[in-house]
Coordinates of C-alpha atoms and ligand atoms in Angstrom, one line a residue:
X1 CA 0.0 0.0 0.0
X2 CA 1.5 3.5 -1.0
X3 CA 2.6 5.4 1.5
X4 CA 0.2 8.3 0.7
X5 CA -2.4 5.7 1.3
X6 CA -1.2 4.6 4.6
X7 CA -1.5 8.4 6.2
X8 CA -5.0 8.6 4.3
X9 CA -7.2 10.0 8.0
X10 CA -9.7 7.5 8.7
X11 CA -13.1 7.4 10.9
X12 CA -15.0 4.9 12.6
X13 CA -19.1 4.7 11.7
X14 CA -20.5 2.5 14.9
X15 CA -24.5 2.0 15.0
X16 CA -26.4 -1.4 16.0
X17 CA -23.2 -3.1 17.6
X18 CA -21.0 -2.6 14.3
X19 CA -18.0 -0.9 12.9
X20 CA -17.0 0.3 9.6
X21 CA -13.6 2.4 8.8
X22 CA -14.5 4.9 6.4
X23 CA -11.9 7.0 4.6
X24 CA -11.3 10.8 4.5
X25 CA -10.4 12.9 1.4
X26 CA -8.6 15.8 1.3
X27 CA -8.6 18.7 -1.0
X28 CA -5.7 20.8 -2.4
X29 CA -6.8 23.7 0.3
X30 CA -7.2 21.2 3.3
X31 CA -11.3 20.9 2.8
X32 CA -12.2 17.4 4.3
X33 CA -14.8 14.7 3.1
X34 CA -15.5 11.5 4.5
X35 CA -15.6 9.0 1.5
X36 CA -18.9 7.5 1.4
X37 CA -18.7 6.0 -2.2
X38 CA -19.0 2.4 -0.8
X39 CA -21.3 3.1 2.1
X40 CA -24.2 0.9 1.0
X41 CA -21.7 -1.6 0.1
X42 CA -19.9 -1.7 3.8
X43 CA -22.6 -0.6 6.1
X44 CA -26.6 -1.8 4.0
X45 CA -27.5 2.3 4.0
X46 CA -27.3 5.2 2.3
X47 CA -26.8 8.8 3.4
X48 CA -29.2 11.6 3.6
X49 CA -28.6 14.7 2.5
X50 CA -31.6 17.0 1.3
X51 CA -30.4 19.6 -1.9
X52 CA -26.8 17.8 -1.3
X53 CA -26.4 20.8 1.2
X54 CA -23.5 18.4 2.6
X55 CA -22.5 16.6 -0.4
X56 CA -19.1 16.3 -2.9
X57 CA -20.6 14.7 -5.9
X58 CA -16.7 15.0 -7.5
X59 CA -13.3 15.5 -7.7
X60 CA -12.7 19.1 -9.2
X61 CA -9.7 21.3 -10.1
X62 CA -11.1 23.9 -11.9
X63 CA -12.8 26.5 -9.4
X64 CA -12.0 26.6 -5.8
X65 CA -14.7 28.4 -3.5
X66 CA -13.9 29.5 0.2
X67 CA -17.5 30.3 1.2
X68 CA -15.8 31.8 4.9
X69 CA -13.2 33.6 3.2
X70 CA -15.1 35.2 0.6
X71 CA -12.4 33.5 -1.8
X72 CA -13.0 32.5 -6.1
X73 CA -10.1 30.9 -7.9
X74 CA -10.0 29.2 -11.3
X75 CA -7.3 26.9 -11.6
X76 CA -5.6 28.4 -8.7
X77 CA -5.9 32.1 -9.9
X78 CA -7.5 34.5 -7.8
X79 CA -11.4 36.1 -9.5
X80 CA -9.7 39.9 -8.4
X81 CA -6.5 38.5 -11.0
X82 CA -8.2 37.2 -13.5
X83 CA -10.7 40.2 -13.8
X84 CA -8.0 43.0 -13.7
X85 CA -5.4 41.1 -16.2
X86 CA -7.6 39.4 -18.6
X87 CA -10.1 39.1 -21.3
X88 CA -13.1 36.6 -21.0
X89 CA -12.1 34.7 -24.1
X90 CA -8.5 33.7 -22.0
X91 CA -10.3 32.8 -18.9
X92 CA -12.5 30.6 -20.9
X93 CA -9.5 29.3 -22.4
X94 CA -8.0 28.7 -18.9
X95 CA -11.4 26.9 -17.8
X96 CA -11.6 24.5 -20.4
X97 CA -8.1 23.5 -21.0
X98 CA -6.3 24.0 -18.0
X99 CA -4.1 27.1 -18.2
X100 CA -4.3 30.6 -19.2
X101 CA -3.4 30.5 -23.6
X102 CA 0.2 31.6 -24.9
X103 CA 0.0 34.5 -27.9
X104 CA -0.7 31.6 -30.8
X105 CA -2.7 29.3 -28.4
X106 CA -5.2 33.1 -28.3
X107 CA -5.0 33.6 -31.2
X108 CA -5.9 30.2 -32.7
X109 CA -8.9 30.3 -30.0
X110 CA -10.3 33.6 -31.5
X111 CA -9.9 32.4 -35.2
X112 CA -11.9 29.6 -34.4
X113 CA -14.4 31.8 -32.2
X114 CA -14.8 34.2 -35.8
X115 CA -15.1 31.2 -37.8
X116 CA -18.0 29.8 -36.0
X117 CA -19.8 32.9 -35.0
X118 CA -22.4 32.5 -37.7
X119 CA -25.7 30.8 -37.3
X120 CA -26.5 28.5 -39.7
X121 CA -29.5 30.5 -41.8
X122 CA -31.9 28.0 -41.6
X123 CA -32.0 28.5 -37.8
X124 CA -32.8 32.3 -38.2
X125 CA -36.7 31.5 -39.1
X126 CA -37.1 29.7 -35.6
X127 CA -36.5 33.3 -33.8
X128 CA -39.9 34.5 -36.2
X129 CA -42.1 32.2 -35.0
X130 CA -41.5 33.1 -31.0
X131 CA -44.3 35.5 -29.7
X132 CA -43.7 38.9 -29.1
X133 CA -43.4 38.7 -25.3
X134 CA -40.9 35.2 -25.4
X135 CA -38.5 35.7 -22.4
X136 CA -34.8 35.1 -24.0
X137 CA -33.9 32.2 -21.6
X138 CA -36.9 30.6 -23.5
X139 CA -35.5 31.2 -26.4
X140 CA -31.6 30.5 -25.4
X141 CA -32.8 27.1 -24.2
X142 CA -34.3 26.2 -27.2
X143 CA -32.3 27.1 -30.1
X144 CA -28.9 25.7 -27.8
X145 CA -30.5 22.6 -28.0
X146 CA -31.4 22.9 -31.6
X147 CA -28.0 23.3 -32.4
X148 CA -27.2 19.9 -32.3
X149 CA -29.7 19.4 -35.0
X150 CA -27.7 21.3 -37.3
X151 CA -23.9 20.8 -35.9
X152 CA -22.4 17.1 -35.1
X153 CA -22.8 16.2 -32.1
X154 CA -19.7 15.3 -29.7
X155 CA -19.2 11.7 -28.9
X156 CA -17.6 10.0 -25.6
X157 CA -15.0 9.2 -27.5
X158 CA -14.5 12.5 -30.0
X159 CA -11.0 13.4 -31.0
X160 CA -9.8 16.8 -29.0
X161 CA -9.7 18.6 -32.8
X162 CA -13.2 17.8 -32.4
X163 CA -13.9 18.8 -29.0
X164 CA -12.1 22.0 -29.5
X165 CA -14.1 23.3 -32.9
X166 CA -17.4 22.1 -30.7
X167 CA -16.7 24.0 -27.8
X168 CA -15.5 26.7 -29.8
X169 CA -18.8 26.7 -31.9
X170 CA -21.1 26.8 -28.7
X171 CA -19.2 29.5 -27.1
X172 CA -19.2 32.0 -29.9
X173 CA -23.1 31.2 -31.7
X174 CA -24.4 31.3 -28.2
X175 CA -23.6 34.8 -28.5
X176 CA -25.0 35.0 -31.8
X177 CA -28.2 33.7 -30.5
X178 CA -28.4 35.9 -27.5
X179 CA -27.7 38.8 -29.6
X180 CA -30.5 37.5 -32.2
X181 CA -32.7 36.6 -29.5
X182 CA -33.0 40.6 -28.4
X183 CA -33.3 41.3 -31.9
X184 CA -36.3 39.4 -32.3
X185 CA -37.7 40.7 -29.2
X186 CA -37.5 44.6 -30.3
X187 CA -38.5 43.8 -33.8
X188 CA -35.2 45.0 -35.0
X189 CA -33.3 43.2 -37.7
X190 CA -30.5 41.1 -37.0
X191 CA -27.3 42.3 -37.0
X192 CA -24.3 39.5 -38.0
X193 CA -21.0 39.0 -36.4
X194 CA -17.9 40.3 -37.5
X195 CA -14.3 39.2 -37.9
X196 CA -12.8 42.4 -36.8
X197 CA -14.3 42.5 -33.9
X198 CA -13.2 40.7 -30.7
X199 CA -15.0 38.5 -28.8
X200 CA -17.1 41.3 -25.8
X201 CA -17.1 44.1 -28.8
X202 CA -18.6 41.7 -31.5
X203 CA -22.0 41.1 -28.9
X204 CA -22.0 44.3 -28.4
X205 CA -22.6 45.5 -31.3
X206 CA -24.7 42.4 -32.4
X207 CA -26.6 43.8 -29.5
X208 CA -26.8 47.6 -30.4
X209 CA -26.3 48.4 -33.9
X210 CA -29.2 48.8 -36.0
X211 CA -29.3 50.3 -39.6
X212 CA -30.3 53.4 -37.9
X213 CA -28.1 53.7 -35.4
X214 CA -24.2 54.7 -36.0
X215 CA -23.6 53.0 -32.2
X216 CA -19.9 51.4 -32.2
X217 CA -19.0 49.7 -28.9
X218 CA -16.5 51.8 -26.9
X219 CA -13.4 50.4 -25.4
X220 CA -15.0 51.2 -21.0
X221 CA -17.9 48.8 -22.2
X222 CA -16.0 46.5 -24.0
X223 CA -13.8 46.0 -20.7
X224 CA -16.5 46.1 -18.3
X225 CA -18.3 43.5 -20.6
X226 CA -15.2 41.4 -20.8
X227 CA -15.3 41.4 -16.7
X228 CA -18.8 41.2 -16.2
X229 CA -18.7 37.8 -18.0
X230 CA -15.6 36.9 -16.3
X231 CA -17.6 37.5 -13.0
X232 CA -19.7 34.7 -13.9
X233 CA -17.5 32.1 -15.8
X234 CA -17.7 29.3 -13.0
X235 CA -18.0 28.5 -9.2
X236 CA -18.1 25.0 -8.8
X237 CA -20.7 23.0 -8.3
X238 CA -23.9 25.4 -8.4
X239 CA -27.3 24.0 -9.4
X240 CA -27.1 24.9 -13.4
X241 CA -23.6 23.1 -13.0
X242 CA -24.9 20.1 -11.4
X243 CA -27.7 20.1 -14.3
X244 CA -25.1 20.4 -17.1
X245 CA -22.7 17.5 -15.2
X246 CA -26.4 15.4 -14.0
X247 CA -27.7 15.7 -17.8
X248 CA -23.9 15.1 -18.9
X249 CA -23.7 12.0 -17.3
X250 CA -26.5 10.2 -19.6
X251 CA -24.1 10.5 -22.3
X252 CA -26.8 13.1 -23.7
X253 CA -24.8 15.6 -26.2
X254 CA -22.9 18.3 -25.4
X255 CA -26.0 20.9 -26.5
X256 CA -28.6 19.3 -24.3
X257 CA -26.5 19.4 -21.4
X258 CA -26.1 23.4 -22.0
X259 CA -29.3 23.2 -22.6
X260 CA -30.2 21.9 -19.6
X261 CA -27.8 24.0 -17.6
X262 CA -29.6 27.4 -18.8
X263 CA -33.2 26.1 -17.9
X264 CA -31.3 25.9 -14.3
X265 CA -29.9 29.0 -14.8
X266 CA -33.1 30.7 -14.8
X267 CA -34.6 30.1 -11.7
X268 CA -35.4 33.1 -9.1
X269 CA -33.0 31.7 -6.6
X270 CA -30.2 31.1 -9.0
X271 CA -28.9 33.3 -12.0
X272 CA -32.5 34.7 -12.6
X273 CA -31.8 36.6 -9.4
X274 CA -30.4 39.1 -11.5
X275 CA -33.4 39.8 -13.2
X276 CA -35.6 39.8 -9.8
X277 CA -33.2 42.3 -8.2
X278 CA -33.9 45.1 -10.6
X279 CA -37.7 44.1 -10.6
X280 CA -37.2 44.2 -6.9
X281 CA -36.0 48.0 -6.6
X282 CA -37.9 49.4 -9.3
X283 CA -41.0 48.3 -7.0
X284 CA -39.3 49.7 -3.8
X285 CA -39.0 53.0 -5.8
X286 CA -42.3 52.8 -7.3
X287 CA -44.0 51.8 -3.4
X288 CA -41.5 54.8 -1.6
X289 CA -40.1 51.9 0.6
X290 CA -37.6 52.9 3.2
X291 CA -34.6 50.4 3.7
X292 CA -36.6 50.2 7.4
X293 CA -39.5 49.0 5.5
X294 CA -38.0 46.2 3.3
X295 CA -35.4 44.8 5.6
X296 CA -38.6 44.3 7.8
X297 CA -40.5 42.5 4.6
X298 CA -37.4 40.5 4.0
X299 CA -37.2 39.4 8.3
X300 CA -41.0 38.9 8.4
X301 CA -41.8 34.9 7.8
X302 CA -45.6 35.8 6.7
X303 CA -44.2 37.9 3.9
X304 CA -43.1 35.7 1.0
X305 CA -40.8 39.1 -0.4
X306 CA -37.0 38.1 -0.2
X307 CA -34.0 40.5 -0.5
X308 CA -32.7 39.4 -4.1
X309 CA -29.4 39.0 -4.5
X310 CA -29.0 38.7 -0.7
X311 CA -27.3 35.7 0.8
X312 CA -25.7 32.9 -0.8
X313 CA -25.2 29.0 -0.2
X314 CA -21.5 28.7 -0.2
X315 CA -20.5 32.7 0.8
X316 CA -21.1 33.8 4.3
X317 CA -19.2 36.5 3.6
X318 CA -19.2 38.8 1.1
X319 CA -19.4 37.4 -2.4
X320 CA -15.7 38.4 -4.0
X321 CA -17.8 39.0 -7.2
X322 CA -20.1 41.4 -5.7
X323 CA -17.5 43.6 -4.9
X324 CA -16.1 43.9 -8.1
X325 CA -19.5 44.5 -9.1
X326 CA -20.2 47.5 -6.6
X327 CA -16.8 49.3 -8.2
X328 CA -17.8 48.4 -11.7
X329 CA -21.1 49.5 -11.2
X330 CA -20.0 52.7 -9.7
X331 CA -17.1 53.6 -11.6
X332 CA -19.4 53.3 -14.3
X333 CA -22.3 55.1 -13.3
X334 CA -19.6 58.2 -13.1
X335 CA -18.2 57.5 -16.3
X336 CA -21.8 57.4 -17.9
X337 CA -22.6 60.5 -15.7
X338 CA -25.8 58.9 -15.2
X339 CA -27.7 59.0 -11.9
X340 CA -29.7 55.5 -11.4
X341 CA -31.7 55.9 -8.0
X342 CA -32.0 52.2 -8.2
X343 CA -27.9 52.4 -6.9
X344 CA -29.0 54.8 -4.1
X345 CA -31.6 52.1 -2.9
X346 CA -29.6 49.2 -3.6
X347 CA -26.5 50.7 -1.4
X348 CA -29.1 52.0 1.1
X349 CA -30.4 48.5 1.3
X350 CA -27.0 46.7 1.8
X351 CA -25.9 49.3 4.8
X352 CA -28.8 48.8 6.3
X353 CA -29.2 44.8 6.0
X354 CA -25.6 44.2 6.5
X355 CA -26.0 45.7 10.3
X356 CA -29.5 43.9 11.2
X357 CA -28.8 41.1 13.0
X358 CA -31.1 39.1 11.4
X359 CA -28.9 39.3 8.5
X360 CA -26.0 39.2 10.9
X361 CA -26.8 35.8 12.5
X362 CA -27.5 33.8 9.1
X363 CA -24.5 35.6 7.5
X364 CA -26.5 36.8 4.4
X365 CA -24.4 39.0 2.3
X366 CA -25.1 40.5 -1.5
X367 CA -23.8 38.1 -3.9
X368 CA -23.1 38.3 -7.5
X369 CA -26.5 39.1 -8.4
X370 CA -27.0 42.4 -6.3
X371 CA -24.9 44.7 -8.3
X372 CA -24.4 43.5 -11.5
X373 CA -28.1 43.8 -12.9
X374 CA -27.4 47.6 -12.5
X375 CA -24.5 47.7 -14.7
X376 CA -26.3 46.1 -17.4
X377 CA -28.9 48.5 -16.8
X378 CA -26.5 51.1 -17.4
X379 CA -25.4 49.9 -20.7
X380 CA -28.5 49.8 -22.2
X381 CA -29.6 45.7 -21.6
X382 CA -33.3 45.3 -20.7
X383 CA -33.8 43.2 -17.4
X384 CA -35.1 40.5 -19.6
X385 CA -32.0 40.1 -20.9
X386 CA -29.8 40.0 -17.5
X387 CA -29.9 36.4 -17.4
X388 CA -28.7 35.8 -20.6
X389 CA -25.9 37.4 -19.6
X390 CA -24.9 35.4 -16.9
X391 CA -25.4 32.4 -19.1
X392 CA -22.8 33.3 -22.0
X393 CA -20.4 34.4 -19.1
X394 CA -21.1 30.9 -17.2
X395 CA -20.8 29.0 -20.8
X396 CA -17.1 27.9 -20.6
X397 CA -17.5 26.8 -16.8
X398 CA -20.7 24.4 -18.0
X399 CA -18.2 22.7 -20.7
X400 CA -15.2 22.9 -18.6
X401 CA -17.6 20.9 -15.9
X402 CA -18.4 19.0 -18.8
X403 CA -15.5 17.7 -20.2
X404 CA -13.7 17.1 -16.6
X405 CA -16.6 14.8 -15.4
X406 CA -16.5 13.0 -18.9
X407 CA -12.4 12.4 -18.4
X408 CA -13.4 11.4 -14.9
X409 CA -13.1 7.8 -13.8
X410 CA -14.9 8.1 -11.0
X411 CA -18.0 9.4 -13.0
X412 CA -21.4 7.3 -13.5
X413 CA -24.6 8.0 -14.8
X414 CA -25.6 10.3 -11.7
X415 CA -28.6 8.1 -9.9
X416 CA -29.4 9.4 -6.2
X417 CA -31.4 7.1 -4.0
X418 CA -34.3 8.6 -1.3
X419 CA -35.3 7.4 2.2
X420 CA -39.3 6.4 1.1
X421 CA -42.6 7.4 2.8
X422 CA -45.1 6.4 1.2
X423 CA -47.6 3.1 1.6
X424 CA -46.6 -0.1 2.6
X425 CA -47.6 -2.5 0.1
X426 CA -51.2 -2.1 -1.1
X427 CA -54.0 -4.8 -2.6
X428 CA -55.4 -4.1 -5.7
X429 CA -59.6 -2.9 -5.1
X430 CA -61.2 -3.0 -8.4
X431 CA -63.1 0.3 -9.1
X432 CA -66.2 -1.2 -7.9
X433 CA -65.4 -1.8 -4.8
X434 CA -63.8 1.6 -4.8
X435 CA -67.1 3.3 -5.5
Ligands
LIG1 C1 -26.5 32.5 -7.6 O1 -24.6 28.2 -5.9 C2 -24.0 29.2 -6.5 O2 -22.8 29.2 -6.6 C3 -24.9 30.2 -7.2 C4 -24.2 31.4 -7.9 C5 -23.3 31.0 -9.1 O3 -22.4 31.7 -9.4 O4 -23.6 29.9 -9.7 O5 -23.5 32.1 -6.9 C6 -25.3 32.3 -8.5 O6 -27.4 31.8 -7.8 C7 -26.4 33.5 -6.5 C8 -27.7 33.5 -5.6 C9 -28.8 34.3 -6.3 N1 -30.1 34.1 -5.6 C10 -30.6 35.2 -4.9 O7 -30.1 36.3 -4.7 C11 -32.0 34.9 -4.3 C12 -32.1 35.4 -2.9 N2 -31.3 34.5 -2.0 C13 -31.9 33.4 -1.4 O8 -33.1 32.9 -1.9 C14 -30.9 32.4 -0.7 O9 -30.0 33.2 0.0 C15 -30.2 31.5 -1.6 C16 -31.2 30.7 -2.5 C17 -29.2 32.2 -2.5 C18 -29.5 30.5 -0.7 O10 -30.4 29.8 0.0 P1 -30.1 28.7 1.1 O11 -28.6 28.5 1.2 O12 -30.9 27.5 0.8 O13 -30.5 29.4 2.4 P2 -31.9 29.3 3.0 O14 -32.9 29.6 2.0 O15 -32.0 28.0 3.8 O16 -31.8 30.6 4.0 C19 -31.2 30.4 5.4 C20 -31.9 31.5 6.2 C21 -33.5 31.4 6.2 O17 -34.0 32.0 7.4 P3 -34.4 31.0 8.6 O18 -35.2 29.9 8.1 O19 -33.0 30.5 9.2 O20 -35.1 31.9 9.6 O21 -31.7 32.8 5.7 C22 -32.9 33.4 5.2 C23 -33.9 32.3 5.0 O22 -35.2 32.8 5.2 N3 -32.6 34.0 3.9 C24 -33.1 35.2 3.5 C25 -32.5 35.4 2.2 N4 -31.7 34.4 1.9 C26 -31.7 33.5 3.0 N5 -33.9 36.1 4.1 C27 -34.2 37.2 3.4 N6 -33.7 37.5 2.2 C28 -32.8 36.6 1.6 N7 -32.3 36.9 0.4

C-alpha cells in the first residue's frame, strides 16, 4: 500500500453493535470529506442529504470556493486576478483547457471563435415564430439545444480537434443567439458578427447596432463586458452546474447538457436573481419603501418578499464577485454620468441589511447578483436580458464541468437514491369496490 495511502485520515461509523472504517479525502486547500462511495456496500445504507447541502458529488480542479473567506479561484488564480489582467475569451480558455493561452494558443482560440460565430440560416426562421413577449432564456434554451440538429454532435470518444471546434462553436453562436434573441424581441433586424471584432465588442454591437443607429462599442464597455462575463464564468458545483454534469452523465450531447444548464440557470434563486433584483427596486421606488420598511418584509416569515441578491449558499461572507460589481457599477455610473436611483436604494439597502442582525446571524451577504443587474442597466440591456448574460459568461465553466466529469473515472450516470414514505404494500380494489 503507497505510503500516501497509509497516512490517508480515517473514521469509525459505529450503530447497532457494528464498525465500519471509512476513509477521509482531502482537498488541495485542506477541505475534508469522508468517503462515502461504498457506504451501501460496507454498512446496508445510504446517506441523507436533502439539496446535497453536505454533499461532494466529484473530484474538481477547476474552481476553488472559500464560502468563509469570501475566496473565487479558477485553476488556482485568484477572481480579483483574473478580472483585472484578462479578457473573458483567455479565462475561458483557462477553464476549459487547464491554463491561461500563450499568444498563438489566443489567437488560434479567436480564429476559431470568428469562424464559427455565424448561425447556420436556416436556424434564423425559428426566432420568427417566437411571440412577441418570449422571455430570452426561453428562447436560449431552445435554439442551444437545436444546435445539435444542425452541428455534429460530440461523442464520448470524440477526438480533442473535435472537442475544440465544438466548444469553440457553442461558445461563440451562443452569442449570436443571445444577440438575435434581443433582436427578435424589439423587432429590430438582425445584426451578423464580424471578424474584426473581438469576442465582448462583437456582442455588443450584435446587440446595439441597428441600420439606424451609427452605435460602435466603446473600449470602458467593451472592458467592463469582458469582466462582467468573467464574474460569472464558473463556481463550482452550483445548481445549473450540477444540471449540465447530471444531464452530462447520460451520455446526452454536449447541446442538451447546456441546454439543460440554462433552464437551471433561470430560476429566481439562481442566475434569474439578477433579473428579480432590478424588478425588486424598481418596485421599492415605485412603493417609496424605506430600507426600514424592506429589511422588515425580507425578516417577516408571513411575507413571501426576499432580499434578491442577498445571501448565498457557499459565501457567508461577502461574495468576492459582488465587490467587483459595486466598483464596476459605480465607476461606471460616473463614467456614464448617469444617476440611477435604483444604486441609491440598492446601497441603502445593503448598509442597512448588513447591520441587522437578522442578517447578521445567518450571515447573508449581496452576492453576484445584487450589483451586476445595474451595470447592465446602465449599458442599455433590458432586465429580460440580464440572465442571458450570466449564461454566456457561465458557458465555458458548463463545458469545462463537462468535459472534466467526462475524463473522470470516478464518474457514473448520476442516480441518487431517497429514504421512502409512502404506503406499505397495497392490494389491488377493483373500481367497484372503490365506489
Ligand atoms: C447564484 O450556488 C452558486 O454558486 C450560485 C451562484 C453561481 O455563481 O452559480 O453564486 C449564483 O445563484 C447566487 C444566488 C442568487 N439568488 C438570490 O439572490 C436569491 C435570494 N437569495 C436566497 O433565496 C438564498 O439566499 C439562496 C437561495 C441564495 C441560498 O439559499 P439557502 O442556502 O438555501 O439558504 P436558506 O434559504 O435556507 O436561508 C437560510 C436562512 C433562512 O432563514 P431561517 O429559516 O433560518 O429563519 O436565511 C434566510 C432564510 O429565510 N434568507 C433570506 C435570504 N436568503 C436567505 N432572508 C431574506 N432574504 C434573503 N435573500
Amino acid at each position: 500500500m503507497s505510503d500516501e495511502k497509509k497516512k490517508q485520515p480515517k473514521a469509525n461509523l459505529s450503530w447497532d453493535g457494528k464498525t465500519v472504517e471509512v476513509e477521509m479525502l482531502e482537498g488541495t486547500e485542506g477541505e475534508r470529506a469522508f468517503n462515502f462511495s461504498r457506504l451501501k456496500a460496507e454498512t446496508g445504507c445510504y446517506a441523507f442529504d436533502p439539496a446535497m447541502m453536505n454533499t461532494c458529488v466529484c473530484r474538481s480542479a477547476i474552481t476553488y470556493v472559500d464560502g468563509e473567506q469570501g475566496i473565487l479561484r479558477h485553476r488556482g488564480y485568484a477572481i480579483e486576478d483574473l478580472v483585472e489582467h484578462c479578457s473573458f475569451i483567455e479565462v475561458a480558455y483557462l477553464l476549459i483547457h487547464g491554463a491561461l493561452p500563450t499568444t498563438t494558443q489566443r489567437q488560434r482560440f479567436s480564429r476559431l471563435l470568428n469562424i464559427h460565430s455565424m448561425l447556420h440560416e436556416d436556424m434564423r426562421s425559428f426566432f420568427g415564430n417566437y411571440p412577441e413577449g418570449a422571455h430570452p432564456m426561453a428562447v436560449l434554451s431552445a435554439m442551444v439545444v437545436s444546435l445539435s440538429s444542425f452541428y455534429p454532435e460530440l461523442r464520448l470518444d470524440s477526438d480533442k480537434e473535435e472537442i475544440d471546434i465544438t466548444v469553440t462553436r457553442l461558445l461563440s453562436k451562443l452569442r449570436t443567439i443571445a444577440a438575435f434573441s434581443y433582436k427578435k424581441s424589439i423587432g429590430e433586424p438582425f445584426v451578423y458578427p464580424s471578424h474584426r471584432h473581438s469576442y465582448c465588442e462583437n456582442f455588443l454591437n450584435m446587440m446595439f447596432c441597428s441600420p439606424v443607429s451609427l452605435y460602435k462599442a466603446d473600449d470602458y464597455d467593451v472592458a467592463v463586458m469582458n469582466k462582467l462575463l468573467i464574474l460569472h464564468a464558473d463556481h463550482e458545483q452550483n445548481a445549473s452546474t450540477t444540471a449540465v454534469r447530471m444531464v452530462g452523465s447520460t451520455g446526452a450531447n454536449l447541446y442538451a447538457c447546456i441546454s439543460a444548464g440554462i433552464c437551471a440557470l433561470w430560476g429566481p434563486l439562481h442566475g434569474g436573481a439578477n433579473q428579480a433584483v432590478v424588478e425588486m427596486l424598481e418596485k421599492i421606488q415605485r412603493d417609496g419603501l424605506t430600507p426600514d420598511q424592506v429589511v422588515a418584509k425580507a425578516k417577516d416569515k408571513n411575507d413571501p418578499f426576499r432580499l434578491m441578491g442577498f445571501g448565498h449558499r457557499i459565501y457567508k461572507s461577502y461574495d468576492p464577485r459582488a465587490k467587483i460589481a459595486k466598483q464596476l457599477c459605480q465607476a461606471m455610473l460616473k463614467k456614464k454620468r448617469l444617476n440611477d436611483p435604483l444604486l441609491d436604494i440598492a446601497q441603502g439597502l445593503e448598509e442597512r441589511a448588513l447591520n441587522d442582525v437578522y442578517f447578521q446571524e445567518r450571515n447573508l451577504y449581496p452576492n453576484v447578483d445584487f450589483y451586476t443587474g445595474l451595470i447592465y442597466r446602465a449599458m442599455g440591456f433590458p432586465k429580460e436580458t440580464f440572465t442571458v448574460l450570466f449564461a454566456l459568461g457561465r458557458l465555458p465553466g458548463w463545458i469545462a464541468h463537462w468535459q472534466e466529469m467526462h475524463n473522470d473515472p470516478e464518474q457514473k450516470i448520476m442516480r441518487p437514491r431517497q429514504i421512502y414514505t409512502g404506503p406499505g404494500k397495497t392490494e389491488y380494489v377493483p373500481i367497484e369496490a372503490r365506489d
